[in-house]
Every structure is written in C-alpha cells, then in structure tokens.
PDB file of N, CA, C and O in Angstrom:
ATOM      1  N   UNK A   1      -6.299  23.468 -11.488  1.00 46.00           N
ATOM      2  CA  UNK A   1      -5.426  22.594 -10.813  1.00 46.00           C
ATOM      3  C   UNK A   1      -6.068  21.196 -10.756  1.00 46.00           C
ATOM      4  O   UNK A   1      -7.209  21.006 -10.363  1.00 46.00           O
ATOM      5  N   UNK A   2      -5.438  20.151 -11.207  1.00 57.00           N
ATOM      6  CA  UNK A   2      -5.870  18.813 -11.309  1.00 57.00           C
ATOM      7  C   UNK A   2      -5.826  18.147  -9.867  1.00 57.00           C
ATOM      8  O   UNK A   2      -5.250  18.688  -8.893  1.00 57.00           O
ATOM      9  N   UNK A   3      -6.319  17.040  -9.863  1.00 70.00           N
ATOM     10  CA  UNK A   3      -6.385  16.249  -8.574  1.00 70.00           C
ATOM     11  C   UNK A   3      -5.185  15.186  -8.602  1.00 70.00           C
ATOM     12  O   UNK A   3      -5.376  14.105  -8.511  1.00 70.00           O
ATOM     13  N   UNK A   4      -3.962  15.761  -8.710  1.00 88.00           N
ATOM     14  CA  UNK A   4      -2.772  14.941  -8.786  1.00 88.00           C
ATOM     15  C   UNK A   4      -2.272  14.692  -7.297  1.00 88.00           C
ATOM     16  O   UNK A   4      -1.945  15.631  -6.623  1.00 88.00           O
ATOM     17  N   UNK A   5      -2.289  13.371  -6.945  1.00 95.00           N
ATOM     18  CA  UNK A   5      -1.948  13.156  -5.497  1.00 95.00           C
ATOM     19  C   UNK A   5      -0.872  12.168  -5.525  1.00 95.00           C
ATOM     20  O   UNK A   5      -0.663  11.375  -6.485  1.00 95.00           O
ATOM     21  N   UNK A   6      -0.030  12.195  -4.492  1.00 95.00           N
ATOM     22  CA  UNK A   6       1.084  11.378  -4.289  1.00 95.00           C
ATOM     23  C   UNK A   6       1.149  10.724  -2.926  1.00 95.00           C
ATOM     24  O   UNK A   6       0.462  11.207  -1.958  1.00 95.00           O
ATOM     25  N   UNK A   7       1.921   9.675  -2.729  1.00 96.00           N
ATOM     26  CA  UNK A   7       2.112   9.038  -1.435  1.00 96.00           C
ATOM     27  C   UNK A   7       2.649  10.099  -0.479  1.00 96.00           C
ATOM     28  O   UNK A   7       3.614  10.795  -0.838  1.00 96.00           O
ATOM     29  N   UNK A   8       2.079  10.218   0.670  1.00 95.00           N
ATOM     30  CA  UNK A   8       2.525  11.163   1.633  1.00 95.00           C
ATOM     31  C   UNK A   8       1.631  12.459   1.708  1.00 95.00           C
ATOM     32  O   UNK A   8       1.721  13.263   2.591  1.00 95.00           O
ATOM     33  N   UNK A   9       0.728  12.663   0.650  1.00 96.00           N
ATOM     34  CA  UNK A   9      -0.106  13.784   0.695  1.00 96.00           C
ATOM     35  C   UNK A   9      -1.268  13.674   1.725  1.00 96.00           C
ATOM     36  O   UNK A   9      -1.668  12.571   1.983  1.00 96.00           O
ATOM     37  N   UNK A  10      -1.592  14.792   2.323  1.00 96.00           N
ATOM     38  CA  UNK A  10      -2.717  14.902   3.248  1.00 96.00           C
ATOM     39  C   UNK A  10      -3.964  15.046   2.374  1.00 96.00           C
ATOM     40  O   UNK A  10      -3.967  15.905   1.491  1.00 96.00           O
ATOM     41  N   UNK A  11      -5.011  14.251   2.622  1.00 97.00           N
ATOM     42  CA  UNK A  11      -6.175  14.298   1.911  1.00 97.00           C
ATOM     43  C   UNK A  11      -7.486  14.295   2.796  1.00 97.00           C
ATOM     44  O   UNK A  11      -7.397  13.879   3.963  1.00 97.00           O
ATOM     45  N   UNK A  12      -8.546  14.605   2.221  1.00 96.00           N
ATOM     46  CA  UNK A  12      -9.874  14.413   2.781  1.00 96.00           C
ATOM     47  C   UNK A  12     -10.741  13.816   1.697  1.00 96.00           C
ATOM     48  O   UNK A  12     -10.561  13.915   0.511  1.00 96.00           O
ATOM     49  N   UNK A  13     -11.829  13.076   2.233  1.00 96.00           N
ATOM     50  CA  UNK A  13     -12.840  12.569   1.416  1.00 96.00           C
ATOM     51  C   UNK A  13     -13.624  13.725   0.815  1.00 96.00           C
ATOM     52  O   UNK A  13     -13.886  14.726   1.579  1.00 96.00           O
ATOM     53  N   UNK A  14     -13.951  13.722  -0.506  1.00 95.00           N
ATOM     54  CA  UNK A  14     -14.626  14.796  -1.108  1.00 95.00           C
ATOM     55  C   UNK A  14     -15.895  15.160  -0.313  1.00 95.00           C
ATOM     56  O   UNK A  14     -16.580  14.329   0.248  1.00 95.00           O
ATOM     57  N   UNK A  15     -16.163  16.456  -0.217  1.00 94.00           N
ATOM     58  CA  UNK A  15     -17.201  17.041   0.627  1.00 94.00           C
ATOM     59  C   UNK A  15     -18.561  16.345   0.410  1.00 94.00           C
ATOM     60  O   UNK A  15     -19.281  16.000   1.290  1.00 94.00           O
ATOM     61  N   UNK A  16     -18.888  16.121  -0.859  1.00 95.00           N
ATOM     62  CA  UNK A  16     -20.261  15.478  -1.251  1.00 95.00           C
ATOM     63  C   UNK A  16     -20.290  14.054  -0.816  1.00 95.00           C
ATOM     64  O   UNK A  16     -21.429  13.480  -0.736  1.00 95.00           O
ATOM     65  N   UNK A  17     -19.243  13.463  -0.542  1.00 96.00           N
ATOM     66  CA  UNK A  17     -19.145  12.031  -0.042  1.00 96.00           C
ATOM     67  C   UNK A  17     -18.998  11.850   1.410  1.00 96.00           C
ATOM     68  O   UNK A  17     -19.130  10.690   1.904  1.00 96.00           O
ATOM     69  N   UNK A  18     -18.648  12.878   2.149  1.00 95.00           N
ATOM     70  CA  UNK A  18     -18.413  12.780   3.562  1.00 95.00           C
ATOM     71  C   UNK A  18     -19.599  12.268   4.374  1.00 95.00           C
ATOM     72  O   UNK A  18     -19.407  11.480   5.240  1.00 95.00           O
ATOM     73  N   UNK A  19     -20.788  12.796   4.070  1.00 94.00           N
ATOM     74  CA  UNK A  19     -21.934  12.299   4.842  1.00 94.00           C
ATOM     75  C   UNK A  19     -22.320  10.870   4.505  1.00 94.00           C
ATOM     76  O   UNK A  19     -22.877  10.129   5.388  1.00 94.00           O
ATOM     77  N   UNK A  20     -22.006  10.446   3.380  1.00 94.00           N
ATOM     78  CA  UNK A  20     -22.258   9.039   2.935  1.00 94.00           C
ATOM     79  C   UNK A  20     -21.242   8.019   3.607  1.00 94.00           C
ATOM     80  O   UNK A  20     -21.630   7.061   4.140  1.00 94.00           O
ATOM     81  N   UNK A  21     -19.921   8.427   3.620  1.00 92.00           N
ATOM     82  CA  UNK A  21     -18.970   7.538   4.232  1.00 92.00           C
ATOM     83  C   UNK A  21     -18.806   7.725   5.701  1.00 92.00           C
ATOM     84  O   UNK A  21     -18.336   6.790   6.389  1.00 92.00           O
ATOM     85  N   UNK A  22     -19.190   8.927   6.222  1.00 94.00           N
ATOM     86  CA  UNK A  22     -19.003   9.200   7.671  1.00 94.00           C
ATOM     87  C   UNK A  22     -17.577   9.579   8.014  1.00 94.00           C
ATOM     88  O   UNK A  22     -17.228   9.593   9.131  1.00 94.00           O
ATOM     89  N   UNK A  23     -16.758   9.801   6.996  1.00 95.00           N
ATOM     90  CA  UNK A  23     -15.293  10.152   7.270  1.00 95.00           C
ATOM     91  C   UNK A  23     -15.157  11.676   7.029  1.00 95.00           C
ATOM     92  O   UNK A  23     -15.173  12.119   5.916  1.00 95.00           O
ATOM     93  N   UNK A  24     -14.953  12.359   8.124  1.00 95.00           N
ATOM     94  CA  UNK A  24     -14.713  13.796   8.085  1.00 95.00           C
ATOM     95  C   UNK A  24     -13.323  14.150   8.434  1.00 95.00           C
ATOM     96  O   UNK A  24     -13.021  15.337   8.519  1.00 95.00           O
ATOM     97  N   UNK A  25     -12.465  13.169   8.697  1.00 96.00           N
ATOM     98  CA  UNK A  25     -11.132  13.379   9.177  1.00 96.00           C
ATOM     99  C   UNK A  25     -10.128  13.616   8.018  1.00 96.00           C
ATOM    100  O   UNK A  25     -10.362  13.376   6.869  1.00 96.00           O
ATOM    101  N   UNK A  26      -8.965  14.073   8.367  1.00 96.00           N
ATOM    102  CA  UNK A  26      -7.780  14.284   7.498  1.00 96.00           C
ATOM    103  C   UNK A  26      -7.064  12.953   7.421  1.00 96.00           C
ATOM    104  O   UNK A  26      -6.848  12.269   8.492  1.00 96.00           O
ATOM    105  N   UNK A  27      -6.690  12.512   6.267  1.00 97.00           N
ATOM    106  CA  UNK A  27      -5.891  11.270   6.163  1.00 97.00           C
ATOM    107  C   UNK A  27      -4.625  11.435   5.367  1.00 97.00           C
ATOM    108  O   UNK A  27      -4.365  12.551   4.857  1.00 97.00           O
ATOM    109  N   UNK A  28      -3.706  10.549   5.330  1.00 98.00           N
ATOM    110  CA  UNK A  28      -2.462  10.560   4.610  1.00 98.00           C
ATOM    111  C   UNK A  28      -2.456   9.302   3.665  1.00 98.00           C
ATOM    112  O   UNK A  28      -2.740   8.218   4.174  1.00 98.00           O
ATOM    113  N   UNK A  29      -2.046   9.582   2.461  1.00 98.00           N
ATOM    114  CA  UNK A  29      -1.951   8.535   1.479  1.00 98.00           C
ATOM    115  C   UNK A  29      -0.689   7.699   1.836  1.00 98.00           C
ATOM    116  O   UNK A  29       0.451   8.242   1.917  1.00 98.00           O
ATOM    117  N   UNK A  30      -0.812   6.386   2.075  1.00 98.00           N
ATOM    118  CA  UNK A  30       0.322   5.615   2.294  1.00 98.00           C
ATOM    119  C   UNK A  30       0.679   4.586   1.240  1.00 98.00           C
ATOM    120  O   UNK A  30       1.639   3.890   1.299  1.00 98.00           O
ATOM    121  N   UNK A  31      -0.210   4.453   0.215  1.00 97.00           N
ATOM    122  CA  UNK A  31       0.045   3.601  -0.923  1.00 97.00           C
ATOM    123  C   UNK A  31      -0.960   3.605  -1.939  1.00 97.00           C
ATOM    124  O   UNK A  31      -2.044   4.164  -1.709  1.00 97.00           O
ATOM    125  N   UNK A  32      -0.677   3.098  -3.094  1.00 96.00           N
ATOM    126  CA  UNK A  32      -1.584   2.881  -4.173  1.00 96.00           C
ATOM    127  C   UNK A  32      -2.009   1.458  -4.376  1.00 96.00           C
ATOM    128  O   UNK A  32      -1.260   0.567  -4.068  1.00 96.00           O
ATOM    129  N   UNK A  33      -3.240   1.226  -4.841  1.00 95.00           N
ATOM    130  CA  UNK A  33      -3.748  -0.173  -4.989  1.00 95.00           C
ATOM    131  C   UNK A  33      -4.833  -0.098  -6.012  1.00 95.00           C
ATOM    132  O   UNK A  33      -5.146   0.934  -6.571  1.00 95.00           O
ATOM    133  N   UNK A  34      -5.453  -1.242  -6.218  1.00 94.00           N
ATOM    134  CA  UNK A  34      -6.579  -1.393  -7.125  1.00 94.00           C
ATOM    135  C   UNK A  34      -7.712  -2.127  -6.432  1.00 94.00           C
ATOM    136  O   UNK A  34      -7.387  -3.052  -5.717  1.00 94.00           O
ATOM    137  N   UNK A  35      -8.922  -1.703  -6.536  1.00 89.00           N
ATOM    138  CA  UNK A  35     -10.058  -2.455  -6.132  1.00 89.00           C
ATOM    139  C   UNK A  35     -10.522  -3.382  -7.248  1.00 89.00           C
ATOM    140  O   UNK A  35     -10.742  -2.860  -8.348  1.00 89.00           O
ATOM    141  N   UNK A  36     -10.562  -4.645  -7.040  1.00 84.00           N
ATOM    142  CA  UNK A  36     -11.000  -5.630  -8.053  1.00 84.00           C
ATOM    143  C   UNK A  36     -12.397  -6.081  -7.692  1.00 84.00           C
ATOM    144  O   UNK A  36     -12.585  -6.864  -6.782  1.00 84.00           O
ATOM    145  N   UNK A  37     -13.419  -5.631  -8.495  1.00 81.00           N
ATOM    146  CA  UNK A  37     -14.793  -5.966  -8.126  1.00 81.00           C
ATOM    147  C   UNK A  37     -15.184  -7.444  -8.578  1.00 81.00           C
ATOM    148  O   UNK A  37     -16.033  -7.564  -9.454  1.00 81.00           O
ATOM    149  N   UNK A  38     -14.589  -8.349  -7.971  1.00 76.00           N
ATOM    150  CA  UNK A  38     -14.823  -9.792  -8.352  1.00 76.00           C
ATOM    151  C   UNK A  38     -16.054 -10.364  -7.711  1.00 76.00           C
ATOM    152  O   UNK A  38     -16.509 -11.432  -8.079  1.00 76.00           O
ATOM    153  N   UNK A  39     -16.623  -9.736  -6.643  1.00 69.00           N
ATOM    154  CA  UNK A  39     -17.794 -10.194  -5.956  1.00 69.00           C
ATOM    155  C   UNK A  39     -19.016  -9.975  -6.724  1.00 69.00           C
ATOM    156  O   UNK A  39     -20.100 -10.606  -6.478  1.00 69.00           O
ATOM    157  N   UNK A  40     -18.960  -9.160  -7.814  1.00 68.00           N
ATOM    158  CA  UNK A  40     -20.268  -8.899  -8.666  1.00 68.00           C
ATOM    159  C   UNK A  40     -20.122  -9.749  -9.916  1.00 68.00           C
ATOM    160  O   UNK A  40     -19.665  -9.272 -10.891  1.00 68.00           O
ATOM    161  N   UNK A  41     -20.532 -10.996  -9.806  1.00 70.00           N
ATOM    162  CA  UNK A  41     -20.390 -11.881 -10.967  1.00 70.00           C
ATOM    163  C   UNK A  41     -21.218 -11.618 -12.121  1.00 70.00           C
ATOM    164  O   UNK A  41     -20.964 -11.881 -13.316  1.00 70.00           O
ATOM    165  N   UNK A  42     -22.424 -10.889 -11.863  1.00 75.00           N
ATOM    166  CA  UNK A  42     -23.344 -10.565 -12.966  1.00 75.00           C
ATOM    167  C   UNK A  42     -22.942  -9.334 -13.666  1.00 75.00           C
ATOM    168  O   UNK A  42     -23.446  -9.061 -14.840  1.00 75.00           O
ATOM    169  N   UNK A  43     -22.019  -8.524 -13.128  1.00 75.00           N
ATOM    170  CA  UNK A  43     -21.629  -7.265 -13.771  1.00 75.00           C
ATOM    171  C   UNK A  43     -20.120  -7.270 -14.173  1.00 75.00           C
ATOM    172  O   UNK A  43     -19.348  -7.654 -13.338  1.00 75.00           O
ATOM    173  N   UNK A  44     -19.849  -6.831 -15.433  1.00 79.00           N
ATOM    174  CA  UNK A  44     -18.496  -6.837 -15.760  1.00 79.00           C
ATOM    175  C   UNK A  44     -17.892  -5.380 -15.432  1.00 79.00           C
ATOM    176  O   UNK A  44     -18.335  -4.431 -16.097  1.00 79.00           O
ATOM    177  N   UNK A  45     -16.995  -5.283 -14.537  1.00 80.00           N
ATOM    178  CA  UNK A  45     -16.394  -3.965 -14.231  1.00 80.00           C
ATOM    179  C   UNK A  45     -14.869  -3.984 -14.227  1.00 80.00           C
ATOM    180  O   UNK A  45     -14.253  -5.036 -13.945  1.00 80.00           O
ATOM    181  N   UNK A  46     -14.288  -2.905 -14.579  1.00 87.00           N
ATOM    182  CA  UNK A  46     -12.840  -2.786 -14.606  1.00 87.00           C
ATOM    183  C   UNK A  46     -12.329  -2.574 -13.174  1.00 87.00           C
ATOM    184  O   UNK A  46     -13.079  -2.247 -12.246  1.00 87.00           O
ATOM    185  N   UNK A  47     -11.004  -2.793 -13.020  1.00 90.00           N
ATOM    186  CA  UNK A  47     -10.424  -2.510 -11.762  1.00 90.00           C
ATOM    187  C   UNK A  47     -10.520  -1.044 -11.381  1.00 90.00           C
ATOM    188  O   UNK A  47     -10.589  -0.172 -12.379  1.00 90.00           O
ATOM    189  N   UNK A  48     -10.603  -0.660 -10.142  1.00 92.00           N
ATOM    190  CA  UNK A  48     -10.705   0.807  -9.722  1.00 92.00           C
ATOM    191  C   UNK A  48      -9.424   1.192  -9.145  1.00 92.00           C
ATOM    192  O   UNK A  48      -8.990   0.626  -8.169  1.00 92.00           O
ATOM    193  N   UNK A  49      -8.772   2.171  -9.692  1.00 95.00           N
ATOM    194  CA  UNK A  49      -7.543   2.738  -9.137  1.00 95.00           C
ATOM    195  C   UNK A  49      -7.862   3.437  -7.851  1.00 95.00           C
ATOM    196  O   UNK A  49      -8.716   4.251  -7.688  1.00 95.00           O
ATOM    197  N   UNK A  50      -7.062   3.078  -6.749  1.00 96.00           N
ATOM    198  CA  UNK A  50      -7.434   3.451  -5.416  1.00 96.00           C
ATOM    199  C   UNK A  50      -6.128   3.848  -4.622  1.00 96.00           C
ATOM    200  O   UNK A  50      -5.017   3.555  -5.039  1.00 96.00           O
ATOM    201  N   UNK A  51      -6.375   4.520  -3.560  1.00 97.00           N
ATOM    202  CA  UNK A  51      -5.312   4.820  -2.530  1.00 97.00           C
ATOM    203  C   UNK A  51      -5.631   4.066  -1.200  1.00 97.00           C
ATOM    204  O   UNK A  51      -6.767   3.870  -0.870  1.00 97.00           O
ATOM    205  N   UNK A  52      -4.555   3.657  -0.549  1.00 98.00           N
ATOM    206  CA  UNK A  52      -4.570   3.262   0.783  1.00 98.00           C
ATOM    207  C   UNK A  52      -4.466   4.536   1.621  1.00 98.00           C
ATOM    208  O   UNK A  52      -3.329   5.152   1.580  1.00 98.00           O
ATOM    209  N   UNK A  53      -5.405   4.908   2.518  1.00 98.00           N
ATOM    210  CA  UNK A  53      -5.373   6.174   3.178  1.00 98.00           C
ATOM    211  C   UNK A  53      -5.533   5.795   4.662  1.00 98.00           C
ATOM    212  O   UNK A  53      -6.437   5.196   5.087  1.00 98.00           O
ATOM    213  N   UNK A  54      -4.490   6.316   5.446  1.00 98.00           N
ATOM    214  CA  UNK A  54      -4.575   6.093   6.961  1.00 98.00           C
ATOM    215  C   UNK A  54      -5.185   7.382   7.580  1.00 98.00           C
ATOM    216  O   UNK A  54      -4.723   8.501   7.176  1.00 98.00           O
ATOM    217  N   UNK A  55      -6.191   7.209   8.445  1.00 97.00           N
ATOM    218  CA  UNK A  55      -6.737   8.331   9.084  1.00 97.00           C
ATOM    219  C   UNK A  55      -6.313   8.238  10.591  1.00 97.00           C
ATOM    220  O   UNK A  55      -6.975   7.394  11.368  1.00 97.00           O
ATOM    221  N   UNK A  56      -5.344   9.088  10.965  1.00 96.00           N
ATOM    222  CA  UNK A  56      -4.900   8.967  12.350  1.00 96.00           C
ATOM    223  C   UNK A  56      -5.986   9.255  13.385  1.00 96.00           C
ATOM    224  O   UNK A  56      -5.980   8.673  14.493  1.00 96.00           O
ATOM    225  N   UNK A  57      -6.868  10.162  13.104  1.00 94.00           N
ATOM    226  CA  UNK A  57      -7.907  10.507  14.059  1.00 94.00           C
ATOM    227  C   UNK A  57      -8.866   9.394  14.325  1.00 94.00           C
ATOM    228  O   UNK A  57      -9.527   9.186  15.400  1.00 94.00           O
ATOM    229  N   UNK A  58      -8.939   8.424  13.282  1.00 95.00           N
ATOM    230  CA  UNK A  58      -9.838   7.254  13.428  1.00 95.00           C
ATOM    231  C   UNK A  58      -9.053   6.021  13.766  1.00 95.00           C
ATOM    232  O   UNK A  58      -9.669   4.913  14.014  1.00 95.00           O
ATOM    233  N   UNK A  59      -7.711   6.148  13.680  1.00 96.00           N
ATOM    234  CA  UNK A  59      -6.854   5.000  13.793  1.00 96.00           C
ATOM    235  C   UNK A  59      -7.273   3.853  12.843  1.00 96.00           C
ATOM    236  O   UNK A  59      -7.325   2.652  13.280  1.00 96.00           O
ATOM    237  N   UNK A  60      -7.543   4.232  11.615  1.00 96.00           N
ATOM    238  CA  UNK A  60      -8.003   3.192  10.609  1.00 96.00           C
ATOM    239  C   UNK A  60      -7.313   3.423   9.266  1.00 96.00           C
ATOM    240  O   UNK A  60      -7.005   4.586   8.898  1.00 96.00           O
ATOM    241  N   UNK A  61      -7.267   2.303   8.519  1.00 97.00           N
ATOM    242  CA  UNK A  61      -6.718   2.366   7.140  1.00 97.00           C
ATOM    243  C   UNK A  61      -7.822   2.036   6.254  1.00 97.00           C
ATOM    244  O   UNK A  61      -8.509   0.986   6.418  1.00 97.00           O
ATOM    245  N   UNK A  62      -8.122   2.787   5.130  1.00 96.00           N
ATOM    246  CA  UNK A  62      -9.176   2.472   4.271  1.00 96.00           C
ATOM    247  C   UNK A  62      -8.634   2.508   2.869  1.00 96.00           C
ATOM    248  O   UNK A  62      -7.655   3.228   2.520  1.00 96.00           O
ATOM    249  N   UNK A  63      -9.202   1.734   1.977  1.00 96.00           N
ATOM    250  CA  UNK A  63      -8.919   1.723   0.547  1.00 96.00           C
ATOM    251  C   UNK A  63     -10.020   2.550  -0.064  1.00 96.00           C
ATOM    252  O   UNK A  63     -11.204   2.198  -0.012  1.00 96.00           O
ATOM    253  N   UNK A  64      -9.649   3.728  -0.692  1.00 96.00           N
ATOM    254  CA  UNK A  64     -10.564   4.642  -1.296  1.00 96.00           C
ATOM    255  C   UNK A  64     -10.275   4.853  -2.755  1.00 96.00           C
ATOM    256  O   UNK A  64      -9.066   5.164  -3.058  1.00 96.00           O
ATOM    257  N   UNK A  65     -11.249   4.834  -3.602  1.00 95.00           N
ATOM    258  CA  UNK A  65     -10.971   5.200  -4.967  1.00 95.00           C
ATOM    259  C   UNK A  65     -10.349   6.546  -5.177  1.00 95.00           C
ATOM    260  O   UNK A  65     -10.696   7.481  -4.421  1.00 95.00           O
ATOM    261  N   UNK A  66      -9.424   6.680  -6.124  1.00 95.00           N
ATOM    262  CA  UNK A  66      -8.681   7.931  -6.299  1.00 95.00           C
ATOM    263  C   UNK A  66      -9.576   9.129  -6.537  1.00 95.00           C
ATOM    264  O   UNK A  66      -9.294  10.237  -6.197  1.00 95.00           O
ATOM    265  N   UNK A  67     -10.665   8.878  -7.165  1.00 94.00           N
ATOM    266  CA  UNK A  67     -11.667  10.036  -7.538  1.00 94.00           C
ATOM    267  C   UNK A  67     -12.482  10.470  -6.301  1.00 94.00           C
ATOM    268  O   UNK A  67     -13.216  11.387  -6.461  1.00 94.00           O
ATOM    269  N   UNK A  68     -12.424   9.817  -5.191  1.00 96.00           N
ATOM    270  CA  UNK A  68     -13.228  10.108  -3.995  1.00 96.00           C
ATOM    271  C   UNK A  68     -12.452  10.893  -2.983  1.00 96.00           C
ATOM    272  O   UNK A  68     -13.045  11.317  -1.958  1.00 96.00           O
ATOM    273  N   UNK A  69     -11.181  11.198  -3.168  1.00 97.00           N
ATOM    274  CA  UNK A  69     -10.372  12.048  -2.252  1.00 97.00           C
ATOM    275  C   UNK A  69      -9.865  13.259  -2.879  1.00 97.00           C
ATOM    276  O   UNK A  69      -9.659  13.207  -4.164  1.00 97.00           O
ATOM    277  N   UNK A  70      -9.552  14.294  -2.145  1.00 95.00           N
ATOM    278  CA  UNK A  70      -8.875  15.475  -2.671  1.00 95.00           C
ATOM    279  C   UNK A  70      -7.817  15.945  -1.748  1.00 95.00           C
ATOM    280  O   UNK A  70      -7.864  15.691  -0.522  1.00 95.00           O
ATOM    281  N   UNK A  71      -6.867  16.593  -2.256  1.00 95.00           N
ATOM    282  CA  UNK A  71      -5.766  17.049  -1.475  1.00 95.00           C
ATOM    283  C   UNK A  71      -6.249  18.212  -0.520  1.00 95.00           C
ATOM    284  O   UNK A  71      -7.061  19.011  -0.780  1.00 95.00           O
ATOM    285  N   UNK A  72      -5.719  18.103   0.763  1.00 91.00           N
ATOM    286  CA  UNK A  72      -6.113  19.044   1.811  1.00 91.00           C
ATOM    287  C   UNK A  72      -5.332  20.321   1.462  1.00 91.00           C
ATOM    288  O   UNK A  72      -4.134  20.364   1.273  1.00 91.00           O
ATOM    289  N   UNK A  73      -6.052  21.354   1.282  1.00 84.00           N
ATOM    290  CA  UNK A  73      -5.468  22.736   1.022  1.00 84.00           C
ATOM    291  C   UNK A  73      -5.491  23.527   2.267  1.00 84.00           C
ATOM    292  O   UNK A  73      -6.479  23.791   2.983  1.00 84.00           O
ATOM    293  N   UNK A  74      -4.301  23.976   2.721  1.00 82.00           N
ATOM    294  CA  UNK A  74      -4.229  24.754   3.950  1.00 82.00           C
ATOM    295  C   UNK A  74      -3.989  26.269   3.460  1.00 82.00           C
ATOM    296  O   UNK A  74      -2.971  26.570   2.784  1.00 82.00           O
ATOM    297  N   UNK A  75      -4.886  27.042   3.907  1.00 84.00           N
ATOM    298  CA  UNK A  75      -4.819  28.498   3.563  1.00 84.00           C
ATOM    299  C   UNK A  75      -4.170  29.226   4.781  1.00 84.00           C
ATOM    300  O   UNK A  75      -4.610  29.099   5.866  1.00 84.00           O
ATOM    301  N   UNK A  76      -3.195  30.055   4.485  1.00 81.00           N
ATOM    302  CA  UNK A  76      -2.493  30.856   5.494  1.00 81.00           C
ATOM    303  C   UNK A  76      -2.761  32.292   5.316  1.00 81.00           C
ATOM    304  O   UNK A  76      -2.648  32.859   4.209  1.00 81.00           O
ATOM    305  N   UNK A  77      -3.269  32.997   6.287  1.00 72.00           N
ATOM    306  CA  UNK A  77      -3.569  34.458   6.149  1.00 72.00           C
ATOM    307  C   UNK A  77      -2.347  35.244   6.517  1.00 72.00           C
ATOM    308  O   UNK A  77      -1.539  34.949   7.297  1.00 72.00           O
TER     309      UNK A  77
END
C-alpha cells in the first residue's frame, strides 16, 4: 500500500522523524503546498511537495514535506 494521502486524512509524522521533530501527535491534512528553498542561495534545490497539517493537540499548523508523514492506521479488534 502506497503513501497516498488526501486533504482530511489523519496523519502522524513518520516514527523515525518523531524524535527529531518532537511531534508525536495526530494531525489532519488541511491543504497542499510547496516549500520553496530560496534561503539557500548557494544550493540549487527543487520545490518540495508538502502538506499543511493541523495538530489539534498542539493547537499548531505546520508545513511538512509529503514524504515525512504517513496515514494513521486504526486497528480494530
């Protein structure tokens, strides 16, 4: 199963990145955007496809690259 995400999906930051970002909460995708790395004048980089993710538990909105989040899977027994 691929990492196909849509606006409205519940997501988490990938486990290997949670300790780096400090974000352990569940978020909801509220939009798509691109990060434009224009601050790095010495390095030529492409735009980074990203999501705007709102974390209700943190009451914060973050722009996170699409490859850094994964869909929350809820297992029911």
